[in-house]
Each structure stands twice: as C-alpha cells, then as structure tokens.
Coordinates of C-alpha atoms in Angstrom, one line a residue:
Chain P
X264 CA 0.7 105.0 -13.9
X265 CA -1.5 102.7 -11.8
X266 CA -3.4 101.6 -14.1
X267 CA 0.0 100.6 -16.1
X268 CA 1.0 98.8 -12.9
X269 CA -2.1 97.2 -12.5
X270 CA -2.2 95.5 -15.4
X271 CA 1.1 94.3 -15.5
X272 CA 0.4 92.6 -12.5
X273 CA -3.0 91.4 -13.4
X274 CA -0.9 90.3 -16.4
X275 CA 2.4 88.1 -14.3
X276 CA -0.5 87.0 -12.5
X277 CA -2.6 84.9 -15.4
X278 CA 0.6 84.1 -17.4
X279 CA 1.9 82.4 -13.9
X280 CA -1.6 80.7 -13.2
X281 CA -1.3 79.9 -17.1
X282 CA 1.5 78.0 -17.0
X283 CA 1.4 76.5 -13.8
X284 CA -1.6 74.7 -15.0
X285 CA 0.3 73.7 -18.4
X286 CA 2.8 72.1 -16.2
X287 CA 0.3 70.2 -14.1
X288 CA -0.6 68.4 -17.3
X289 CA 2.5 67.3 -17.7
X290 CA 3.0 65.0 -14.5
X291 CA 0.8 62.9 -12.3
X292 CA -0.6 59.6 -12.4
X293 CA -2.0 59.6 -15.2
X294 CA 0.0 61.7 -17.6
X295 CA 1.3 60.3 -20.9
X296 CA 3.8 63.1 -21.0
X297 CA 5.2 61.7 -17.6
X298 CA 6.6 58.7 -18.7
X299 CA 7.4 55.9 -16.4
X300 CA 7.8 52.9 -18.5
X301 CA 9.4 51.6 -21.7
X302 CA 6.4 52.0 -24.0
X303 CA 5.4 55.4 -23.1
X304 CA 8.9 57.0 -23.3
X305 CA 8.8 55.7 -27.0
X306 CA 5.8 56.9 -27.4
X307 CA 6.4 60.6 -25.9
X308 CA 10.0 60.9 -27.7
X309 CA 7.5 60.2 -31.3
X310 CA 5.2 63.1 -29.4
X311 CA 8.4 65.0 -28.6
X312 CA 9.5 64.9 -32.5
X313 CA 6.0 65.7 -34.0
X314 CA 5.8 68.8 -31.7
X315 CA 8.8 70.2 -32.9
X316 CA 8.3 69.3 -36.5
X317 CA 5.2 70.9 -36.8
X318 CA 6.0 73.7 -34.3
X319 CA 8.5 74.8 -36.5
X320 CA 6.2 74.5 -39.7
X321 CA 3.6 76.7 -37.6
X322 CA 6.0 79.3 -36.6
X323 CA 7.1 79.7 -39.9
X324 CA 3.5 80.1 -41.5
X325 CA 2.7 82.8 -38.5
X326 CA 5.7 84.6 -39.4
X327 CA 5.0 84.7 -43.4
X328 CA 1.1 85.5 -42.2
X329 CA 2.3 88.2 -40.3
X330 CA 4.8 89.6 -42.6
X331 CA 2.0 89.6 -45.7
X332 CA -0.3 91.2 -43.9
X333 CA 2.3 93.8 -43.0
X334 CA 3.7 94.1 -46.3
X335 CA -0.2 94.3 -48.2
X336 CA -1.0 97.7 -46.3
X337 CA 1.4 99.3 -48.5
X338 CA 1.4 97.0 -51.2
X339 CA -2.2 98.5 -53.2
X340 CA -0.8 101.8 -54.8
X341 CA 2.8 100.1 -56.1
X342 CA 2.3 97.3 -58.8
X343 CA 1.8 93.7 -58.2
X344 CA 5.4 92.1 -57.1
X345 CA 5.2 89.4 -60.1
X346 CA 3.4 89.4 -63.4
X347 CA 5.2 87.8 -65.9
X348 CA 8.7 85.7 -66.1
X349 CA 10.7 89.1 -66.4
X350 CA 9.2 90.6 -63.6
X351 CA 11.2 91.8 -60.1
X352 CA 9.5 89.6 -57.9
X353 CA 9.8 86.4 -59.9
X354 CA 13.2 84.8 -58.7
X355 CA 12.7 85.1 -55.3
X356 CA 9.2 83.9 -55.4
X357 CA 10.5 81.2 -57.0
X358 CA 13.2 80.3 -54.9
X359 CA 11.0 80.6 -51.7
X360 CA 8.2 78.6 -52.7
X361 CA 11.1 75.7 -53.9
X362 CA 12.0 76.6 -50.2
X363 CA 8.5 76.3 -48.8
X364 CA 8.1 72.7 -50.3
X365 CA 11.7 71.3 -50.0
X366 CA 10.4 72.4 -46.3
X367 CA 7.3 70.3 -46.4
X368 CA 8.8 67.0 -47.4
X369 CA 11.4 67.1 -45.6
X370 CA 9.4 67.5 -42.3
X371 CA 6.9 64.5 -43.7
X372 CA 9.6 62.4 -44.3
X373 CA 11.2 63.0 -41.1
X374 CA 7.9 62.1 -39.6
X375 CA 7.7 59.2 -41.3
X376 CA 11.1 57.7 -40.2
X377 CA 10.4 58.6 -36.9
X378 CA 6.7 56.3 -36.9
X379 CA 8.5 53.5 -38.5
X380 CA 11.4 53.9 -36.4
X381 CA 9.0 54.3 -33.2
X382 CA 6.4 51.3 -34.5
X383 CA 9.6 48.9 -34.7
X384 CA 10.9 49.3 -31.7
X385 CA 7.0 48.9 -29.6
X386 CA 6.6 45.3 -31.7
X387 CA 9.8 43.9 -31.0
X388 CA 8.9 42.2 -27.8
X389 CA 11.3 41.4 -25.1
X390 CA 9.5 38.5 -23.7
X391 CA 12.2 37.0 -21.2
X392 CA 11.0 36.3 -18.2
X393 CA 7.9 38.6 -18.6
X394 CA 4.9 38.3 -16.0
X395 CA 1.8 36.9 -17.8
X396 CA -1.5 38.4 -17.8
X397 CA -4.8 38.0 -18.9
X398 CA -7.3 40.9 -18.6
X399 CA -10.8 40.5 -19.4
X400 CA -12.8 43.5 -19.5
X401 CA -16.7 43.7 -18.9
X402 CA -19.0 46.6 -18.5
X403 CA -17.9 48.4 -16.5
X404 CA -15.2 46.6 -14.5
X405 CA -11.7 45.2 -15.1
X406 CA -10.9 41.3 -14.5
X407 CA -7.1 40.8 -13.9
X408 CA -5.9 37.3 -13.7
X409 CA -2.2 36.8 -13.2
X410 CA -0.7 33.4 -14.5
X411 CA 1.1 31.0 -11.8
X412 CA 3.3 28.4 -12.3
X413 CA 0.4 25.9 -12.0
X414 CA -3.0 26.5 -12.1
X415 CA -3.5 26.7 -8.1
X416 CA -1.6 29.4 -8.2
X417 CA -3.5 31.9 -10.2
X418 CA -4.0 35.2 -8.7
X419 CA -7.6 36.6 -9.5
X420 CA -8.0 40.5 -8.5
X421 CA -10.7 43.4 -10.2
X422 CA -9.4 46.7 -11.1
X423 CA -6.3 46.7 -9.7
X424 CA -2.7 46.2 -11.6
X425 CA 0.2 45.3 -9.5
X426 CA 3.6 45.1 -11.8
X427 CA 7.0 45.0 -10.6
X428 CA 9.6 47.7 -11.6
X429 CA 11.7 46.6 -14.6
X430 CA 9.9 43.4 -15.7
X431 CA 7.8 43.0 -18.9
X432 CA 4.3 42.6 -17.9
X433 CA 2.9 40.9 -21.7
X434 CA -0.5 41.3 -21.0
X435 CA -3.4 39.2 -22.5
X436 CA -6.4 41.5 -23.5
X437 CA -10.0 40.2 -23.2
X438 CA -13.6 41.5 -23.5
X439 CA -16.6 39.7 -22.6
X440 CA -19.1 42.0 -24.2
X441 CA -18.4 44.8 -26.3
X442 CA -15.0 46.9 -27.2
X443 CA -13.5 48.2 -24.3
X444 CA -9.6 49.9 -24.6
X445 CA -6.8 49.8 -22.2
X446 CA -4.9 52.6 -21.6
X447 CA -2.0 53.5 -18.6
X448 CA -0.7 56.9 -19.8
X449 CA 2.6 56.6 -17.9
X450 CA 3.0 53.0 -18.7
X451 CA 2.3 52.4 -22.3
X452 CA 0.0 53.5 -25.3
X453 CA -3.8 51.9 -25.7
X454 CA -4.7 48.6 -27.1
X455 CA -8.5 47.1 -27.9
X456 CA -9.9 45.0 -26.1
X457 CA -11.8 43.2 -28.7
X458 CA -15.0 40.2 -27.9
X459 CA -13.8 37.6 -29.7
X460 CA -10.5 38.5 -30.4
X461 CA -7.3 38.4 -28.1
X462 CA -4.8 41.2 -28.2
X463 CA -1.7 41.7 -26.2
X464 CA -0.1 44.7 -24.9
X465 CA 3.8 44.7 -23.5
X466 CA 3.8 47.1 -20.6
X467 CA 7.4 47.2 -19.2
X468 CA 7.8 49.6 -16.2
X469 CA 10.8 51.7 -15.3
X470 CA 9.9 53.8 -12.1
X471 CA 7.8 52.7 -9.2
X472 CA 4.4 54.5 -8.1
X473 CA 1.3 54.7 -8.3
X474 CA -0.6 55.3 -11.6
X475 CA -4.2 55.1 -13.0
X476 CA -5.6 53.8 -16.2
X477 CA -8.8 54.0 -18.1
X478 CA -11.0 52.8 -20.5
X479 CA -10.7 54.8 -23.9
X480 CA -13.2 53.3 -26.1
X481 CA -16.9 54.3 -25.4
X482 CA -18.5 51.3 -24.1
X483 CA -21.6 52.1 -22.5
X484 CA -23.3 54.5 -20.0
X485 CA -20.5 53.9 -16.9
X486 CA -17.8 54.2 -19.5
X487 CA -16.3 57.3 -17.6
X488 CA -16.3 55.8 -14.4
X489 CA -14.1 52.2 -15.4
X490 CA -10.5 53.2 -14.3
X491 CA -7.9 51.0 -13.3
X492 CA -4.9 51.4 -10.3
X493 CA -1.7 50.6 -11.3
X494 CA 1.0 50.1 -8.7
X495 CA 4.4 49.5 -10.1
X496 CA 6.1 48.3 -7.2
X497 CA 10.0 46.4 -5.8
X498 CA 10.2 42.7 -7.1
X499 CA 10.3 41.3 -3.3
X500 CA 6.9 43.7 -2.5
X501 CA 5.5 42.4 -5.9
X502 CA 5.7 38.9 -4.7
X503 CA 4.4 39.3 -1.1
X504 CA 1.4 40.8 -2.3
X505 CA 0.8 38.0 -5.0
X506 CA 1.1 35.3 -2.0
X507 CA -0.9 37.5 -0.3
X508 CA -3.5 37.3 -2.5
X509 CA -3.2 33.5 -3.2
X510 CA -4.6 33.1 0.8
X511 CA -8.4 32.6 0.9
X512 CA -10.8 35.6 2.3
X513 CA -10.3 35.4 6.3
X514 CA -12.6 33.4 8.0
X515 CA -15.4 36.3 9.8
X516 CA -14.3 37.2 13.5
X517 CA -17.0 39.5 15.7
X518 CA -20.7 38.4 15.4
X519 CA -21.6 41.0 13.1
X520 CA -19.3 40.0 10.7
X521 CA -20.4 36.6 10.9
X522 CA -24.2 38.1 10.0
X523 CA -22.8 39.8 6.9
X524 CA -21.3 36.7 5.9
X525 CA -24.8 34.5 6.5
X526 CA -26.4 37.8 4.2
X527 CA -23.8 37.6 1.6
X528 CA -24.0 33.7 1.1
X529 CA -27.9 33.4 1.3
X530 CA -28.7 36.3 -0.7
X531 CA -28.7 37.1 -4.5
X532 CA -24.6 38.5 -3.9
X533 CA -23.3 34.9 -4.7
X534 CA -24.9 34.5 -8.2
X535 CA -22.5 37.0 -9.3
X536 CA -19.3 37.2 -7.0
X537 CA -16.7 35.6 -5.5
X538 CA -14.7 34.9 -2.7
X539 CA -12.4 32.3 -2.3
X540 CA -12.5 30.4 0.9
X541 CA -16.1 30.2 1.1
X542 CA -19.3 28.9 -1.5
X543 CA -19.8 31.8 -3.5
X544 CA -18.6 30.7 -6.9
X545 CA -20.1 32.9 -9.0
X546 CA -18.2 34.6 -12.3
X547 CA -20.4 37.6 -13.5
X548 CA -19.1 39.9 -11.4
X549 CA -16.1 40.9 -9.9
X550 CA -13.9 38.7 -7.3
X551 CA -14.3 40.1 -3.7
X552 CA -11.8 38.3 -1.6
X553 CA -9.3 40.8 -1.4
X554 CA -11.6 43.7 -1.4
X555 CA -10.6 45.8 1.4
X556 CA -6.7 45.9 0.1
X557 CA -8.0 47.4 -2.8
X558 CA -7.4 51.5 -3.5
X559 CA -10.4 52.5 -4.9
X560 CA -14.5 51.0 -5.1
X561 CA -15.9 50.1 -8.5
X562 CA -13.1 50.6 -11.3
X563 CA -11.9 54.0 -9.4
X564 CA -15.3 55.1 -8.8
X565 CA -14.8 55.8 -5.3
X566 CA -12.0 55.4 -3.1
X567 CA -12.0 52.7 -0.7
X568 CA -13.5 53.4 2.4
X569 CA -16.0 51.7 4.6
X570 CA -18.5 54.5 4.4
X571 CA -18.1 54.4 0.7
X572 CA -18.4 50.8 0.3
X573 CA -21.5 51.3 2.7
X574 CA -22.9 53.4 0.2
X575 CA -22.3 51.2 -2.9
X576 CA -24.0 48.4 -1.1
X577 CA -26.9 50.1 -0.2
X578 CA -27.4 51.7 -3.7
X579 CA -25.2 51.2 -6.3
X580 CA -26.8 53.8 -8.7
X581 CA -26.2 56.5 -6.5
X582 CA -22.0 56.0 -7.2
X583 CA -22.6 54.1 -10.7
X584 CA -25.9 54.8 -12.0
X585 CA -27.1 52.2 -14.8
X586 CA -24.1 49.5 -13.9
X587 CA -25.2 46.3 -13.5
X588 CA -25.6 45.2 -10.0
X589 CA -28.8 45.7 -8.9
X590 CA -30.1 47.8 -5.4
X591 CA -30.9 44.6 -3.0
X592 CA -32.7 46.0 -0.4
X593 CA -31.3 45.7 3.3
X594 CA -32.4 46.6 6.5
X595 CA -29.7 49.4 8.0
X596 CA -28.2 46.7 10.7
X597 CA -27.8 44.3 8.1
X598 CA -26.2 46.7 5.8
X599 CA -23.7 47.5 8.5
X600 CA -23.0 43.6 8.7
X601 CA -22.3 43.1 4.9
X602 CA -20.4 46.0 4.8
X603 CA -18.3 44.9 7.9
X604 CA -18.0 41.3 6.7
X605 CA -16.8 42.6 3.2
X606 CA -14.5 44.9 5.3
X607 CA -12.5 42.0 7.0
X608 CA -11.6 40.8 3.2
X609 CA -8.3 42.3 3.4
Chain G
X224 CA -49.3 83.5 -38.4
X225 CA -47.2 80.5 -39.0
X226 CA -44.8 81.4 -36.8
X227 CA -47.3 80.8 -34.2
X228 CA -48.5 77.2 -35.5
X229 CA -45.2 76.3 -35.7
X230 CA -44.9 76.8 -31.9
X231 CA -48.0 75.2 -31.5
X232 CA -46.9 72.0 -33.3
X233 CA -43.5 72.0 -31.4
X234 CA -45.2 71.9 -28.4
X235 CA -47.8 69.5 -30.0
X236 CA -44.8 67.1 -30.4
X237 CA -42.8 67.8 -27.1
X238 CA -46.3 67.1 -25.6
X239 CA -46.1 63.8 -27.6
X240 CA -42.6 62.5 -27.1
X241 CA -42.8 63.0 -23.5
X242 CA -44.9 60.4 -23.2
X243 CA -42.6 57.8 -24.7
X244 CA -42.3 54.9 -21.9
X245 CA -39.9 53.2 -24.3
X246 CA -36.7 54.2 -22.4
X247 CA -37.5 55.1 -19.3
X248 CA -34.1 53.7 -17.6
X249 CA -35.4 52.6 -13.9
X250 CA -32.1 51.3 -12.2
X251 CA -33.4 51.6 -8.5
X252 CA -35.4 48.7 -7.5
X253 CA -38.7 49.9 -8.2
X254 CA -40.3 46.6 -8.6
X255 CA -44.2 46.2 -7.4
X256 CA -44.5 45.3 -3.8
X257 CA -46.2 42.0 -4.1
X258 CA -47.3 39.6 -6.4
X259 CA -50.4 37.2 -5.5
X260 CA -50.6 34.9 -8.1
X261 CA -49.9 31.2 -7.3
X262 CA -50.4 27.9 -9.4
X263 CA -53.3 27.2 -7.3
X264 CA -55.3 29.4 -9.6
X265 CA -55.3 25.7 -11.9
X266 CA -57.9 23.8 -10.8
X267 CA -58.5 20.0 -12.3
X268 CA -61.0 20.6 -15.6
X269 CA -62.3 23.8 -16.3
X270 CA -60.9 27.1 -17.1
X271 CA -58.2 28.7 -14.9
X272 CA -59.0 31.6 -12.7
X273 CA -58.1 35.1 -14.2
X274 CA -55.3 36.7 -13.1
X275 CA -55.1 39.7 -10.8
X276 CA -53.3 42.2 -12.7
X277 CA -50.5 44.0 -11.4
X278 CA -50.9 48.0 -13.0
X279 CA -47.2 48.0 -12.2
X280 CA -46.2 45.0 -13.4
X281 CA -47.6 46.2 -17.1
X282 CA -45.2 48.6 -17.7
X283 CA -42.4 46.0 -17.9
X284 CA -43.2 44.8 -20.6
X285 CA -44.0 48.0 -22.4
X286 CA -40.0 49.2 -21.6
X287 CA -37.0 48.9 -23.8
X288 CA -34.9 49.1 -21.2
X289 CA -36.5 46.4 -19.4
X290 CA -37.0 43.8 -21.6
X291 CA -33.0 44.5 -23.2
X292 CA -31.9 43.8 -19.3
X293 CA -34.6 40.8 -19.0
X294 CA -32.1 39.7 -22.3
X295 CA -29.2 39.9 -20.3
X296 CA -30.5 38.0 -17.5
X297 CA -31.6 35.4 -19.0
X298 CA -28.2 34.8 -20.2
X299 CA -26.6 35.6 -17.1
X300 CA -28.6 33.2 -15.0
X301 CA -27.8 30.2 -17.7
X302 CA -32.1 29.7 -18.5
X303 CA -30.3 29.0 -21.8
X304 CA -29.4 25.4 -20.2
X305 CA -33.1 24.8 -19.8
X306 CA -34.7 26.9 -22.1
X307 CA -32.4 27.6 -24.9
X308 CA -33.3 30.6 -27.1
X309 CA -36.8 30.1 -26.1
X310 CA -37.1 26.9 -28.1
X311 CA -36.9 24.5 -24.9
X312 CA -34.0 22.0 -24.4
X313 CA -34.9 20.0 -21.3
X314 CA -37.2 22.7 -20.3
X315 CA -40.2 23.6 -22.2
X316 CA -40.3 25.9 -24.9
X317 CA -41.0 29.7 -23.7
X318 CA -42.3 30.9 -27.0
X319 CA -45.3 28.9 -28.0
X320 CA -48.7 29.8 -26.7
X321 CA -48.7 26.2 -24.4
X322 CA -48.1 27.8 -20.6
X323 CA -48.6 24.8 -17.8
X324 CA -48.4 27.3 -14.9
X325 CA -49.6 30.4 -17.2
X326 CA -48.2 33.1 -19.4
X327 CA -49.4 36.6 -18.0
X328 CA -46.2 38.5 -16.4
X329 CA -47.3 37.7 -12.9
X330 CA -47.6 33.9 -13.2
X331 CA -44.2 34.0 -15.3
X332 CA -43.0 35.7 -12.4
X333 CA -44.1 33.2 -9.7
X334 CA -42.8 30.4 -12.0
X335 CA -39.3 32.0 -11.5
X336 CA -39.4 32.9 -7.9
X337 CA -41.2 29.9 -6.6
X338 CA -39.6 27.5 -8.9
X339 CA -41.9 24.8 -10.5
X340 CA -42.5 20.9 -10.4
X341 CA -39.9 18.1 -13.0
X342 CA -36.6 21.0 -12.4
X343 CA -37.7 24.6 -12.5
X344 CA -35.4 25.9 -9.8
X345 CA -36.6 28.5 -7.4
X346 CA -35.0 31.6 -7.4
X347 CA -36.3 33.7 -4.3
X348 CA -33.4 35.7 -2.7
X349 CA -31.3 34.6 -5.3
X350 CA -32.2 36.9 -8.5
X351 CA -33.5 40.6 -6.8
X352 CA -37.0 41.0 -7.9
X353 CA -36.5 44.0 -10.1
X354 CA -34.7 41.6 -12.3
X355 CA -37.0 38.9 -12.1
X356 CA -40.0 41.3 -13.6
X357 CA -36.9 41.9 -16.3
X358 CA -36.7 38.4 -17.3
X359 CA -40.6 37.6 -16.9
X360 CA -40.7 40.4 -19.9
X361 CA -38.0 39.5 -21.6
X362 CA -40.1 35.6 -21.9
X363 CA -43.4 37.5 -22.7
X364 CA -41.8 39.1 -25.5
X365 CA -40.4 36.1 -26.7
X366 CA -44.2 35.1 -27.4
X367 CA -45.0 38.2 -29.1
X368 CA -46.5 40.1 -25.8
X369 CA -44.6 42.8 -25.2
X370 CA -45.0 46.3 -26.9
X371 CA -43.7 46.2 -30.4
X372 CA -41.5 49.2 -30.3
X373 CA -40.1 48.1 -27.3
X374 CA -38.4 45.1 -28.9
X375 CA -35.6 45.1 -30.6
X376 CA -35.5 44.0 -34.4
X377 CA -32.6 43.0 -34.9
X378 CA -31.6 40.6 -32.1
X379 CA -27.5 39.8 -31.6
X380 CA -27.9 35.9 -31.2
X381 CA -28.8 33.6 -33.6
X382 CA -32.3 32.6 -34.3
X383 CA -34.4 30.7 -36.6
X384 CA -37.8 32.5 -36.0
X385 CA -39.0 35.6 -37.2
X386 CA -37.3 39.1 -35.4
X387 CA -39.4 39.8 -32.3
X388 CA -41.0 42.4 -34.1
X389 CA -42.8 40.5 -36.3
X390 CA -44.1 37.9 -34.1
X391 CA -47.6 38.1 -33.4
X392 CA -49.5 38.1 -30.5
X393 CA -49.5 34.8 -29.1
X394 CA -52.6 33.8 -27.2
X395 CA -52.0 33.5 -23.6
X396 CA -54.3 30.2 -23.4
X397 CA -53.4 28.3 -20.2
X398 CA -54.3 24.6 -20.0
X399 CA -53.3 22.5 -17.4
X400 CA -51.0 19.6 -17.8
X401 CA -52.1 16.6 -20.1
X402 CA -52.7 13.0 -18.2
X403 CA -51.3 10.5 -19.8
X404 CA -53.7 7.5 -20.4

C-alpha cells in the first residue's frame, strides 16, 4: 500500500514537472509558439493546422498498431482473415484501406491549401507607412540602420531592434561576409541574409515587450552567441528613443573619463568603431555611441553591465572566443578609464 | 597480434597529428614581445646585415589560422588601395622577390609598424601587434614563403597568378633602392 502510494506520487510529481516545462516552451521572449506579431500568428495558425493534421494521422496508426498487435496473439491457430476475393475478410479490408487512403489525401490536400493559403497572405505586403530598415549582418554582430527622412537623420545602432507596436517594420536584409539568417520567433518567421543579395522581411508587431532574436544559419565559430534584442514599444516611446539616438555620444565629464576617451581615440579602437560626435570614423565594427543604452554586450552575449563591459575590453575571447576584435593590452587604470568613458555613452 | 599493431599505429598517428601547427587558433594576443629589426640594417653598397630571427615570429607563417586572419586584414585595413592583390597600385608590388626595406617577417613587420619613406603609413597603436604578425604572413605568403599546407588553394578573390600553393619559394634577396643617374 506504500509503495502504491509512493509511486503515484512519484508519478503526479514527473507528469507535473513534465508539463510545466512543456508549457515554458510555449511562452517567453523568444518563443515562436507565443506569437506577438502579424507574421508569426500566420505562421503558428499553419503550425497549429499541421499539428492537428498529423496528430490525428498518428493517433490513428497507434490505434490500428495497437489493435494488430492485439488481434495477432490469437490470430496464428484460426486461418488467415483474407485469401482470395471470396474470402470473409475481403470487404472490409477493402473498404478500410479505401478509408485509409481517402484519409491520406485528404489530410495532404488540406495541407496544401493551408501553405498556399498561409504563403499568400505573408507576401502580400502592407507597406503603408511602414518604418524602413536596413540590416547588415557581419560576423558575428548585427548592423541596424533605420531610414530618416533625410539622410542626417539616419539612426545607426548594433544589435538592438527598436519597432513600434502596430506599424510595419519592412526590413532591408544585408550580409557583408557570408550567410547569416534572421530570425524573431515572436515577431515573424526567418529570412537569409545573403552577401550580395538583398532580401526583405515585413515584421509587423501586435503586442509590446521585449523579445530576442537570433542568427539561424551557421556562420562561423561565434555563431551561437549573435542574438539580437527586440523591443516592440508605444509610437510616442519609439520616437523619443530614435531622437535620442540621433544626439551625438556626450561630451566625457570626470577626468577619468576624459583618459578613456584620449585611450579610445589614440589607440587601435578607432580603426574599427564609431562614435558620433567625436573622430573615430571607422566602419568595421560596430557603432558605440549609444552603448550604455544598450540591453545586452556583444549580440546578447552578455548583459550590459560595467563589470561586463570591463571584461569584454580587457579580453574579448574570454566572453567571445575567436570574434574578431582583438585583446589590446591595457594597464588596469586605463582599463577602468575606457570602460568609464564607454560607460558615459548613454 | 594485430590487434596490438593496430594500437600501436593508432597511437603512431595520434602521436603524429598532434603535432599539426596548421590550426592552432591563438585568439589572445600572444604576439612576441619585441621586434629589433630596423631599416638601418641597409647600408649604402654591400650586402644587408642578416636578420635576427624571431623563433616566435616563425610560427606565423607556418599557421592557417594566421595567415587566413593576415587575409582579412589586409582587407580590412584597405592595403588593397596601395598594394592591390599583391600586384602594387601606387605601392609596390608585395609578391615579387624585389624588397627595398626586406622581406623576412620581421622587417615586413617594422615596414608596417614604423611606416616607410614616398607613403607607407605607420601603423603603431593603430593595428594591435598580434594582427600586424597576421598581415606580415599573410605578404610572406603572397611570395611563396609561408608553409604550403598552411595556405589556402583555392583563394575567394580574383587573381591572375598561380593559387598560393603552387607559388614557389621566392628568394628573399634584399637590395637597396636604385639611384637614378
């Protein structure tokens, strides 16, 4: 008796935890099956159909599995249930393997409609007043540009996606070295990002939050660790943070800050990065002069934090190994003065 | 009995292929402390003074994974304005056996960080040293010096010579500059 009632409780207990961590997959920020855009509710009521569909076809061949394995133990001493066109078993083989197949195409065809149906509806684009994007992707980093109304007012951010709630976002899809792939589960399905080739991507969002994306073709050895934050956000928040990030970086305040700025504009940092507002020009890497309003460090890799930003300056292999910024090598107080300079870049 | 040569040939082999250098990945900056060479060693007539090699400095060239970065460099940091594919533009061609300020790793590398007379920028502080090894190997095997199985064969940009495994050892014959008469 207590071993009975141990087991059944051993029993609740795994089919709870079970099912608890079926649901988790189902929500979050970066869950397809949570859909919080246009795109992706397509796309999950084509999952939704499929799952049915061929849930059903499954059941049914579990149920004729299990009733021919129950039938064969008695099955071997009576004769065979069909040899010939006069026998017993003839008709209603007959009429259930017409069954079985009137089954089969009907499910394909069903299938069918529903991609077609599904396909049409993602590649007619409503284009009025969308936001226009251009994303370039490099190893192992995401460049977002977001168009103005004249060139001044171009908005140039890294790994970060800022979209307003209920607006098309038609994105423009770059890659400056090999294939990369975007993906936002909750926002919309994945699209190449091709060298050589543009591709475009209509993302139009529905609920506000916070989400994360990632890069789903293989693309090189930090290929895990190139995510993107997406904040779907109120119209009136979406513009204050895009004039926002049209200021320049902030001019450096305390003295140390002022030393981190001398060590970022006379070392090798400005071959490769940005900031507005002060020399560094440079286009390889990504644009630092909203850095410290950022969520996370290095496409997601970390998230943002002075400590961790400490870190990534001193050795950027030990968060990223194999990315391409190299380890410069800093004494510890002017370590602390980069990192506080690039801190003040809010 | 040939169970145990078998073993003995598998760790024959392991023995073997752990001695591959070819793609040894170094990403912390483990470049050699300090390079001596300067274009002083050129001295008007007569032959130039050998080089003091740098036992760290050889590996370089003898890494995949260095020279394929050196590649990337040397696109990054636009020497294709200068240099082009190695064929020279308004900079001198980095693949011929002609070096005015030498061709051994260590006087490439001094070219780079010290920059050089008629527009040959100096780099110091600007390209981390790690990658200026990278690029001096990457220029070496343009001329046929590095290892041969540390080069690719099959480059991705266009070129009219020979892939760089089948370009021979070039001579690294220094001369100083001509005087025109």
């Amino acid at each position: 008796m207590n071993m009975g009632a141990h087991r059944a409780t051993w029993q609740q207990a795994c089919g709870a935890f079970a099912s608890a961590l079926l649901v988790a997959g189902c929500s979050g920020k970066q869950a397809a099956l949570d859909p919080a855009g246009d795109q992706a509710s397509t796309i999950g009521s084509l999952w939704t159909l499929m799952l049915w569909v061929c849930g059903v076809m499954y059941l049914l061949v579990l149920i004729f599995l299990a009733h021919a394995l129950w039938k064969s133990r008695h099955a071997l001493s009576s004769e065979p249930t069909t040899h010939g066109a006069q026998s017993s078993g003839e008709r209603p083989l007959r009429m259930a393997l017409s069954a079985w197949f009137g089954l089969i195409v009907g499910g394909l065809i069903l299938l069918s409609l529903g991609s077609f149906f599904i396909d049409r509806s993602l590649a007619s684009a409503q284009l009025d007043n969308a936001l226009k994007i251009k994303i370039t992707a490099a190893q192992w980093w995401w460049k977002v540009e977001y168009e103005g109304e004249t060139p001044d007012k171009r908005v140039i951010t890294a790994n970060e996606l800022r979209l307003p709630v209920g607006r098309p976002a038609l994105l423009e899809l770059h890659s400056e070295d090999v294939i990369h792939s975007f993906w936002i589960p909750n926002l919309g399905g994945k699209q190449d990002l091709i060298p050589g080739r543009v591709n475009s991507l209509l993302l139009t969002p529905r609920r506000a939050g916070e989400y994360r994306g990632q890069c789903a073709e293989f693309c090189g050895l930090q290929h895990a660790k190139m995510a993107l934050d997406a904040s779907v956000v109120a119209e009136n928040e979406f513009e204050s943070w895009r004039q926002q990030q049209l200021a320049p970086a902030p001019a450096p305040s305390t003295p140390e800050q002022v030393r981190g700025h001398e060590i970022f504009m006379s070392g090798p940092c400005v071959s490769c990065h940005q900031i507005v507002g002060t020399p560094a020009a440079g286009q390889t890497g990504p644009d630092l002069t909203h850095l410290a309003s950022r969520r996370t460090i290095a496409a997601g890799a970390r998230p943002y934090s002075f400590d961790a930003l400490r870190d990534w300056l001193r050795d950027p292999h030990s968060i990223k190994p194999g990315n391409h910024m190299p380890q410069v090598q800093l004494s510890n107080s002017d370590l602390n003065a980069l990192t506080s300079y690039l801190d003040s870049l809010k | 009995m040939y169970s145990r040569y078998l073993v003995s040939l598998l760790c024959l082999g392991c023995l073997v292929l752990s001695g591959c250098e070819r793609e040894t990945r170094a990403f912390h900056d483990e470049a050699p402390p300090s390079n001596d060479v300067s274009p002083t060693s050129f001295r008007a007539g007569g032959p130039p003074k050998p080089v003091a090699k740098n036992a760290q400095a050889d590996e370089y060239e003898r890494n995949a994974f260095h020279i394929s970065e050196g590649k990337r460099y040397y696109e990054w940091y636009n020497c294709y304005s200068c240099h082009a594919a190695g064929g020279g533009d308004i900079g001198p061609p980095l693949m011929d056996d002609k070096w005015r300020y030498g061709g051994e790793i260590e006087q490439i590398f001094s070219s780079i960080v010290e920059g050089r007379p008629n527009g040959m920028p100096s780099f110091a502080g600007r390209i981390p040293e790690q990658q200026v090894w990278e690029i001096a190997a990457y220029v070496r095997s343009m001329a046929g010096n590095a290892a041969k199985d540390a080069v690719p064969s099959r480059g991705d940009e266009m070129k009219n010579t020979k892939p760089l495994t089948q370009i021979p050892h070039t001579p690294v014959r220094s001369e100083p500059p001509k005087v025109q008469r």
